[in-house]
PDB file of C-alpha atoms in Angstrom:
ATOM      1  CA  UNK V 288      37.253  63.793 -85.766  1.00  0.00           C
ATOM      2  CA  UNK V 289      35.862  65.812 -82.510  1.00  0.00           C
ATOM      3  CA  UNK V 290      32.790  63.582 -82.204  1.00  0.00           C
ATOM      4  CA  UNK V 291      35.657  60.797 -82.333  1.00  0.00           C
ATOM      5  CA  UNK V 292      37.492  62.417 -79.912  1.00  0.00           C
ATOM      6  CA  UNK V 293      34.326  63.331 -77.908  1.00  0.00           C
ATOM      7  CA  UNK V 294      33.271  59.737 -77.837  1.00  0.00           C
ATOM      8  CA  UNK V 295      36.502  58.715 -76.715  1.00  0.00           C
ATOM      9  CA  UNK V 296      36.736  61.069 -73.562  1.00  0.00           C
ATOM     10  CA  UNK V 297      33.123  59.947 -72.873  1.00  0.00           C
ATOM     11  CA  UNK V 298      34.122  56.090 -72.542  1.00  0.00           C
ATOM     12  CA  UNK V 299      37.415  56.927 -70.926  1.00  0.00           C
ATOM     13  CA  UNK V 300      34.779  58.757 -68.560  1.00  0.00           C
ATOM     14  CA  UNK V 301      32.615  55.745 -68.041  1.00  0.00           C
ATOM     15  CA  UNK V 302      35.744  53.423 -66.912  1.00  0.00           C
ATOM     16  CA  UNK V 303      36.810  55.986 -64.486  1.00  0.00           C
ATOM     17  CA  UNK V 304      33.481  55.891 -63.106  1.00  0.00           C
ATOM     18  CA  UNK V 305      33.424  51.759 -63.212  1.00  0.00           C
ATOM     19  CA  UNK V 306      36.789  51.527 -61.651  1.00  0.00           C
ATOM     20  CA  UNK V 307      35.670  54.217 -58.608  1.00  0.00           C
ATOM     21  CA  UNK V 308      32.595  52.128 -57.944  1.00  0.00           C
ATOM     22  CA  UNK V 309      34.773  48.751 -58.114  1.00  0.00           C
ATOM     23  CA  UNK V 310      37.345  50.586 -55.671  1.00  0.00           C
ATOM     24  CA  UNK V 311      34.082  51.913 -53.401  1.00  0.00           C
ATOM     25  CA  UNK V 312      33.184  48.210 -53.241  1.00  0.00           C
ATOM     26  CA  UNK V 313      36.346  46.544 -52.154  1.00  0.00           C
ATOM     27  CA  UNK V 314      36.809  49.628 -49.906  1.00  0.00           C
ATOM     28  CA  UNK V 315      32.931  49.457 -48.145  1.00  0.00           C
ATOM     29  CA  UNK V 316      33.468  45.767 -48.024  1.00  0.00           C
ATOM     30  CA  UNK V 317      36.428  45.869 -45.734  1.00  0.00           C
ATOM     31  CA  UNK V 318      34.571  48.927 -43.698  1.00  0.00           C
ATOM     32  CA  UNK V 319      31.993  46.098 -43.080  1.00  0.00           C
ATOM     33  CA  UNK V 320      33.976  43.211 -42.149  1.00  0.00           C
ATOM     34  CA  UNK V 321      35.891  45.121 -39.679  1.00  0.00           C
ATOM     35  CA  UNK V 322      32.559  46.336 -37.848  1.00  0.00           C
ATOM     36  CA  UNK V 323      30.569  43.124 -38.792  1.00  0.00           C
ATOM     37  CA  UNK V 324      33.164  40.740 -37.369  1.00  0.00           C
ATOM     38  CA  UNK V 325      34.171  43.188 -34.207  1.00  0.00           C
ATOM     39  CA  UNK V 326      30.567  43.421 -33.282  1.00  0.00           C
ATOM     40  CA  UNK V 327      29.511  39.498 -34.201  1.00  0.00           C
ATOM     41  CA  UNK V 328      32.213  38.599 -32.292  1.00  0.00           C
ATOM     42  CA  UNK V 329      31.227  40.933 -29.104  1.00  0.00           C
ATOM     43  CA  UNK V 330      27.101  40.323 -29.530  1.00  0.00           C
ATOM     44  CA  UNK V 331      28.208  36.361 -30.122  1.00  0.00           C
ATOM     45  CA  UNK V 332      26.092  36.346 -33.486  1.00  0.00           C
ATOM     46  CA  UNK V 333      27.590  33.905 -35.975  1.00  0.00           C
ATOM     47  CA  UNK V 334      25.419  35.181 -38.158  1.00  0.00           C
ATOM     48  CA  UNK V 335      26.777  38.400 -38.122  1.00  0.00           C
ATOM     49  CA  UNK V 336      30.492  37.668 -37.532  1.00  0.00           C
ATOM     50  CA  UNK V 337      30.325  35.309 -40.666  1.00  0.00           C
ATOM     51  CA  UNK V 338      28.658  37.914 -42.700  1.00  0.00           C
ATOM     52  CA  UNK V 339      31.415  39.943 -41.496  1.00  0.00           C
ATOM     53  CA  UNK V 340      33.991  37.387 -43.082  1.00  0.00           C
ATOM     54  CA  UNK V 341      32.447  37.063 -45.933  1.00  0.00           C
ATOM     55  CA  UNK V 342      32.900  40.636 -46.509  1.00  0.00           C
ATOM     56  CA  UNK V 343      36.348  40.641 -46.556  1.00  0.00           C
ATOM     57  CA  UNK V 344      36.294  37.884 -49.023  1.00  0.00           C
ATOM     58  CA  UNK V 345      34.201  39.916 -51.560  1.00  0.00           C
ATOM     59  CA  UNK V 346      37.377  42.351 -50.721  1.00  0.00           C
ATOM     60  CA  UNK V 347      39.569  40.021 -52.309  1.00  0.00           C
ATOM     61  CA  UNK V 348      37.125  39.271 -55.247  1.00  0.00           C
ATOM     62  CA  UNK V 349      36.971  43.192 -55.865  1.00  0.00           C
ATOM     63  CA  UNK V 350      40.713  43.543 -56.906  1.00  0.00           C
ATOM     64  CA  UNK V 351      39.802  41.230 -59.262  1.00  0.00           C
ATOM     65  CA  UNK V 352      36.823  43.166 -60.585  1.00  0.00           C
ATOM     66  CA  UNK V 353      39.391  46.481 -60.757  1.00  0.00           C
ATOM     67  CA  UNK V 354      41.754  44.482 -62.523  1.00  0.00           C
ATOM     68  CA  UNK V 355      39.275  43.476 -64.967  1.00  0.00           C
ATOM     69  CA  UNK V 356      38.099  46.625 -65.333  1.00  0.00           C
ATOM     70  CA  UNK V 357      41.817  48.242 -66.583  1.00  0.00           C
ATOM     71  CA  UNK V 358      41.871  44.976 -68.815  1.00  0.00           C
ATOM     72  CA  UNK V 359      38.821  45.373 -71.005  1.00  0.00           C
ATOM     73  CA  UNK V 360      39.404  49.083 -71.142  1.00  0.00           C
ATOM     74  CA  UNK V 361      42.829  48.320 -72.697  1.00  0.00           C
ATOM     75  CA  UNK V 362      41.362  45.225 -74.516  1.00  0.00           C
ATOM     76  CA  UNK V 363      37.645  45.032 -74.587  1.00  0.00           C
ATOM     77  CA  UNK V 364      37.347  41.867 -76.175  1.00  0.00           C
ATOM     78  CA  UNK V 365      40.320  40.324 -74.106  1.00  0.00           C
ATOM     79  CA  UNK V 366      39.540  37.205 -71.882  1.00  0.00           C
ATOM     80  CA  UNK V 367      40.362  36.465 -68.277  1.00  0.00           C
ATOM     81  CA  UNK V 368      43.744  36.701 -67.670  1.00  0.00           C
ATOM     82  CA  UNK V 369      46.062  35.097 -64.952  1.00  0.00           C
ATOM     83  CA  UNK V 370      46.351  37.566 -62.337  1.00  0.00           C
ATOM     84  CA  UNK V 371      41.637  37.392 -62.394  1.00  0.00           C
ATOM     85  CA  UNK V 372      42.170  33.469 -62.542  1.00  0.00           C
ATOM     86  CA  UNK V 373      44.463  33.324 -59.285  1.00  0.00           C
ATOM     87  CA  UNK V 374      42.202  36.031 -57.760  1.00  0.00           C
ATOM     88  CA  UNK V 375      39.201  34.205 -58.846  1.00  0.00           C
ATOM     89  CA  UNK V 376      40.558  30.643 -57.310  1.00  0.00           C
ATOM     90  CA  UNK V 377      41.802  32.462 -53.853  1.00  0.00           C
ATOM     91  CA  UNK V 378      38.161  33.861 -53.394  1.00  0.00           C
ATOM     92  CA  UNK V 379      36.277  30.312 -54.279  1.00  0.00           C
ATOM     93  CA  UNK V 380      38.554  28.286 -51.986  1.00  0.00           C
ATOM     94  CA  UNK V 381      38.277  31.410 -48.954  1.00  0.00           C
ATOM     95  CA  UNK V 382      34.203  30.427 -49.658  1.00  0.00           C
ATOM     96  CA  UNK V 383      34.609  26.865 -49.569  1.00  0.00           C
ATOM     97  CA  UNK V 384      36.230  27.106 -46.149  1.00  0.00           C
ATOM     98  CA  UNK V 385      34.096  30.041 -44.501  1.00  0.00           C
ATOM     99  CA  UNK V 386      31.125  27.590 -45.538  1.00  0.00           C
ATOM    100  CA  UNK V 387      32.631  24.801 -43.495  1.00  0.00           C
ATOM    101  CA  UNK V 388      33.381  26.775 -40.728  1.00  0.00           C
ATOM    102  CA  UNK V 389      29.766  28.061 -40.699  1.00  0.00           C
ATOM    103  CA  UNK V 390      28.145  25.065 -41.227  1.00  0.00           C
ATOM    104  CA  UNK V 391      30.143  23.595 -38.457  1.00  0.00           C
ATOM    105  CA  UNK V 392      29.509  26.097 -35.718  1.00  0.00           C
ATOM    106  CA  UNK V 393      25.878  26.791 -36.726  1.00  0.00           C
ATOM    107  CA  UNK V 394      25.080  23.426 -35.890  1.00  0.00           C
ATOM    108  CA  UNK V 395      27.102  23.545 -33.120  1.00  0.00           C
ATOM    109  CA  UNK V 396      25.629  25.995 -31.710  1.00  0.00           C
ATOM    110  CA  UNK V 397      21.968  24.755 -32.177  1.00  0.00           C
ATOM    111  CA  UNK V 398      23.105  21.283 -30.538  1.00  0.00           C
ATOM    112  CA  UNK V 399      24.382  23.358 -27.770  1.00  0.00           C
ATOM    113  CA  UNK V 400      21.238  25.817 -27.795  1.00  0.00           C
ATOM    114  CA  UNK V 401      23.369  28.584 -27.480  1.00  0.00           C
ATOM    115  CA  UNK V 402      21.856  32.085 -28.553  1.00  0.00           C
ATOM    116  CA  UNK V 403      24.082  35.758 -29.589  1.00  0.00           C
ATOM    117  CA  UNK V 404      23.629  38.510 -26.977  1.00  0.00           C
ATOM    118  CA  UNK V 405      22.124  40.509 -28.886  1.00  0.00           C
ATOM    119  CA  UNK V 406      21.286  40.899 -32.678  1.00  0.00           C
ATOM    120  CA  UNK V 407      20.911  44.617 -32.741  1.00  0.00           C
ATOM    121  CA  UNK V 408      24.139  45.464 -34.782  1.00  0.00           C
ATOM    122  CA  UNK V 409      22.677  42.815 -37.405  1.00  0.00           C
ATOM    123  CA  UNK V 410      19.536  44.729 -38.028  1.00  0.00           C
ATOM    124  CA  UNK V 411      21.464  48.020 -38.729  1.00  0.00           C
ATOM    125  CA  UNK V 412      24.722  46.720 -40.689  1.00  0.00           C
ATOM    126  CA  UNK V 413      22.095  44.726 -42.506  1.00  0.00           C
ATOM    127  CA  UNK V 414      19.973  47.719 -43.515  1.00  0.00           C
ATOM    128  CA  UNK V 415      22.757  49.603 -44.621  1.00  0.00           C
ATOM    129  CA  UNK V 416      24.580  46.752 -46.703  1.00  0.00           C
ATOM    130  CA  UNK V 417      20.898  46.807 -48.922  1.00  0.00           C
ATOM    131  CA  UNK V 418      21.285  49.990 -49.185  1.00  0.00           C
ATOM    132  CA  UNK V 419      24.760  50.494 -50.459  1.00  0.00           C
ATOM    133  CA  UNK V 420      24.806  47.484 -52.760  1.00  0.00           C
ATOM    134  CA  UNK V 421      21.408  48.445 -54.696  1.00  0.00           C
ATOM    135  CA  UNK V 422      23.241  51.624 -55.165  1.00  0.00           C
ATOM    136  CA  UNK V 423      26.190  49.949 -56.684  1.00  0.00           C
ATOM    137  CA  UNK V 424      23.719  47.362 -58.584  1.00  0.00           C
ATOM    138  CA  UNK V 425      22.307  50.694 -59.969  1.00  0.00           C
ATOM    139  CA  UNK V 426      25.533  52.291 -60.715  1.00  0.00           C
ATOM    140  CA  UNK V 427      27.158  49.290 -62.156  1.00  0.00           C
ATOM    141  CA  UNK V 428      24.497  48.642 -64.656  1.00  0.00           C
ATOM    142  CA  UNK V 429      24.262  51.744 -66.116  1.00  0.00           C
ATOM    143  CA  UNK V 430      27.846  52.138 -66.876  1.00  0.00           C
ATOM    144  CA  UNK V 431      27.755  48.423 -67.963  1.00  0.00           C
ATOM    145  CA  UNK V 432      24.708  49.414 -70.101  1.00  0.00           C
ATOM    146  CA  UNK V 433      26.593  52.161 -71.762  1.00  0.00           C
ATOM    147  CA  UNK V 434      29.813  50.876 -72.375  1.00  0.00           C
ATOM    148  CA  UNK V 435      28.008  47.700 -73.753  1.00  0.00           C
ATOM    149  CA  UNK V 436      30.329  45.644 -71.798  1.00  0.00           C
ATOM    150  CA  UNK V 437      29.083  42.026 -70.589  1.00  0.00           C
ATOM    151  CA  UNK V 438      31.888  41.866 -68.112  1.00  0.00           C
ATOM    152  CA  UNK V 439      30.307  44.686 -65.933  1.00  0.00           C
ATOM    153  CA  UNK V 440      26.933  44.313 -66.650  1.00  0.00           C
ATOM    154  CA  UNK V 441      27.422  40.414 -65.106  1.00  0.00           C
ATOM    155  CA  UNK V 442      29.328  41.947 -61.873  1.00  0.00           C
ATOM    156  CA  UNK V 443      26.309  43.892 -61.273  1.00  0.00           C
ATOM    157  CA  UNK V 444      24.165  40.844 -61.347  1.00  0.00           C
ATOM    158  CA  UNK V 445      26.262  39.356 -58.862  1.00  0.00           C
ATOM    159  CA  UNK V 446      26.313  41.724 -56.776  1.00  0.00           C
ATOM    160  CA  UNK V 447      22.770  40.580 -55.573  1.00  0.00           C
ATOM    161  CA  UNK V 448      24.413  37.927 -54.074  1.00  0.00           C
ATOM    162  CA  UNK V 449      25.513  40.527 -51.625  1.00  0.00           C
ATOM    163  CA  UNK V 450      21.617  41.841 -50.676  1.00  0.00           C
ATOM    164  CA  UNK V 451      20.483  38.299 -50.743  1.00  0.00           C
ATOM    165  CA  UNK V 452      22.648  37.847 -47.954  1.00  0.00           C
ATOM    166  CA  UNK V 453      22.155  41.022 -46.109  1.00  0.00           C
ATOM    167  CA  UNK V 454      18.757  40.096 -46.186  1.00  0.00           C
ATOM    168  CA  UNK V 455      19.319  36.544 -44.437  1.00  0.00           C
ATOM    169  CA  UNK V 456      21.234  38.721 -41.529  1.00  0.00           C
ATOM    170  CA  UNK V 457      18.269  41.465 -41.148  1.00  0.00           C
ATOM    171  CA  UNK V 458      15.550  38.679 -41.017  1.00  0.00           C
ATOM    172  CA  UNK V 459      17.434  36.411 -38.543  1.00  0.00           C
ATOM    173  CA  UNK V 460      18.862  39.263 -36.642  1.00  0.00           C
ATOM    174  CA  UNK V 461      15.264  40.969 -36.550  1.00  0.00           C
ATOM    175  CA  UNK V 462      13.413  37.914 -35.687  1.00  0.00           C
ATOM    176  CA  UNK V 463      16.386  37.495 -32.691  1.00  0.00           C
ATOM    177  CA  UNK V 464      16.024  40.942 -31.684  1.00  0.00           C
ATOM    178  CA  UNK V 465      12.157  41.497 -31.575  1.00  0.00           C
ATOM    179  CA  UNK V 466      11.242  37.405 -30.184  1.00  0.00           C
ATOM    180  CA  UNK V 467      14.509  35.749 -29.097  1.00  0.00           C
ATOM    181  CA  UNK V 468      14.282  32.901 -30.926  1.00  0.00           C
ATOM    182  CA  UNK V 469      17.424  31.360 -30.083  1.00  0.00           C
ATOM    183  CA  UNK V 470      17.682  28.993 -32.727  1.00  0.00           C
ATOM    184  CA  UNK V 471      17.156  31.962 -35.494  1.00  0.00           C
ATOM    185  CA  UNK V 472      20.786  32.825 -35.515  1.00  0.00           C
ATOM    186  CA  UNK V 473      21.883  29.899 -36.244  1.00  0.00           C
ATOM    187  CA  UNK V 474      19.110  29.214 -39.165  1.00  0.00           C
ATOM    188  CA  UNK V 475      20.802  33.383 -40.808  1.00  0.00           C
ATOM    189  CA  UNK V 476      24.165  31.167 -40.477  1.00  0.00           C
ATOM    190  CA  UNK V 477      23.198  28.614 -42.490  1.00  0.00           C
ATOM    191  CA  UNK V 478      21.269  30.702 -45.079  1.00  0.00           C
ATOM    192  CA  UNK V 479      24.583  32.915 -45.482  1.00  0.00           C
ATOM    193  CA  UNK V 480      26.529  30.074 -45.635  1.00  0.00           C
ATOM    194  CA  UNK V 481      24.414  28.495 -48.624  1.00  0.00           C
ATOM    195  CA  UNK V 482      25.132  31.777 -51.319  1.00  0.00           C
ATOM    196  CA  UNK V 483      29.154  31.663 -49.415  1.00  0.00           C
ATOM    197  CA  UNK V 484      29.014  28.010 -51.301  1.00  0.00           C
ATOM    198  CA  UNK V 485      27.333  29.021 -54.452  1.00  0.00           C
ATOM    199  CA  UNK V 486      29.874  31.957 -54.890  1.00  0.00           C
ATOM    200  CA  UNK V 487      33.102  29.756 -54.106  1.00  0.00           C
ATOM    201  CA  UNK V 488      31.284  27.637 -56.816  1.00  0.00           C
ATOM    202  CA  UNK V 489      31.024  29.963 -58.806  1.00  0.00           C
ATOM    203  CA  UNK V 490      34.131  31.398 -58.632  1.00  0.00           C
ATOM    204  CA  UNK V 491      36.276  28.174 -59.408  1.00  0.00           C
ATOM    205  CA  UNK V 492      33.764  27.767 -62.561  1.00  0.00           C
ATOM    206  CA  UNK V 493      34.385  30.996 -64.157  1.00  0.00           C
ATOM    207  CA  UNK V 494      38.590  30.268 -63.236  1.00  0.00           C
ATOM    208  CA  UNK V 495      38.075  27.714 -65.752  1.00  0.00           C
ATOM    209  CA  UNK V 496      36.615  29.698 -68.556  1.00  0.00           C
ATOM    210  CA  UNK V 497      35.858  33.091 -69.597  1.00  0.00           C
ATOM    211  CA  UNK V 498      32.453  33.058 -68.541  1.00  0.00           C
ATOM    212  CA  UNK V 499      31.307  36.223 -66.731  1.00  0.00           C
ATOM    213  CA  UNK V 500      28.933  35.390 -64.098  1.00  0.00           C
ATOM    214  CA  UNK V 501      26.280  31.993 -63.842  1.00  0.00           C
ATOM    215  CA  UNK V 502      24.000  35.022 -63.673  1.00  0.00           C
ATOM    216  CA  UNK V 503      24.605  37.101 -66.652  1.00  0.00           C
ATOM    217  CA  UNK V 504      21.557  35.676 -68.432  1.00  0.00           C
ATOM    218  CA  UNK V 505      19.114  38.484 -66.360  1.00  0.00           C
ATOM    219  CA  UNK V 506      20.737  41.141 -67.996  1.00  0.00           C
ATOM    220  CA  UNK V 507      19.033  42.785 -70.518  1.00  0.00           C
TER     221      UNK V 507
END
């Protein structure tokens, strides 16, 4: 009965821990798209002021990660319920229309040849963003790991989505920065706004079934 008891505590333990790191996410993610967008929009980086956006999108797709998170530690083997379907369908549309508006400027601006100010803020945001999300990719997947749960095991996978795309921004904004290539900017748009349209993709797919992530297959 105490090793019950103990085991219990432990996994009550472990969902604490998951919901903290979901509630760091959403939190950090806002952080960034205030300073990403403030400072994209004063260097005149798209690259950075979309990145920015996107940010607060990946907001709104963390309350549905925290919801999840209370519903498989009521129900484990519950599925997707409304309230991570609506969330889910309000973060693949906000996608969808960040892409456009991307894809639109972006070319745009390389029509126009117009170049950002300066890229500097990119480089460092950038940076840190790797940083921070390896360290939740880290986190996430050992508590996924030990509470055996598919659900948070396949939100750490997608959280490389995020580095992917921090990436993007510290290439283009490095490249800006160090050569002033004024067409590079545009190119980090572009890039960012590729993974924006695989995640709004994404997001409507797994709205329509319980699927976890299209990337849940790496886990091991």
């Amino acid at each position: 009965m105490e090793t019950t008891e103990m085991q219990i505590e432990e996994r009550n333990k472990l969902y604490r821990l998951a919901f903290g790191l979901a509630v760091f996410t959403i939190v950090y993610n806002i952080l960034e798209g205030i300073i990403s967008t403030y400072f994209g929009y004063d260097d005149e980086s798209l690259a950075l002021f979309g990145f920015g956006v996107d940010s607060f999108i990946e907001a709104i797709s963390g309350l549905g990660i925290a919801h999840m998170i209370i519903r498989i530690k009521q129900q484990p083997n519950s599925n997707r319920d409304d309230f991570e379907r609506t969330a889910l369908k309000i973060t693949g549309l906000s996608f969808f229309i960040l892409t456009i508006g991307l894809v639109a400027t972006s070319v745009y601006n390389i029509l126009s040849n117009h170049k950002p100010n300066a890229t500097f803020w990119g480089v460092i945001i950038s940076i840190i963003s790797i940083v921070i999300m390896w360290a939740l990719i880290i986190g996430k997947t050992k508590v996924g790991k030990k509470l055996k749960s598919e659900a948070i095991l396949a939100d750490a996978q997608c959280t490389k989505v995020c580095v992917y795309m921090s990436i993007i921004l510290l290439i283009s904004s490095g490249i800006h920065e160090l050569f002033h290539f004024s067409y590079i900017d545009s190119f980090g748009t572009l890039g960012i706004a590729y993974f924006a349209f695989k995640e709004g993709k994404e997001c409507f797919e797994k709205a329509r079934s319980n699927k976890h992530c299209s990337c849940e297959n790496e886990n091991n």
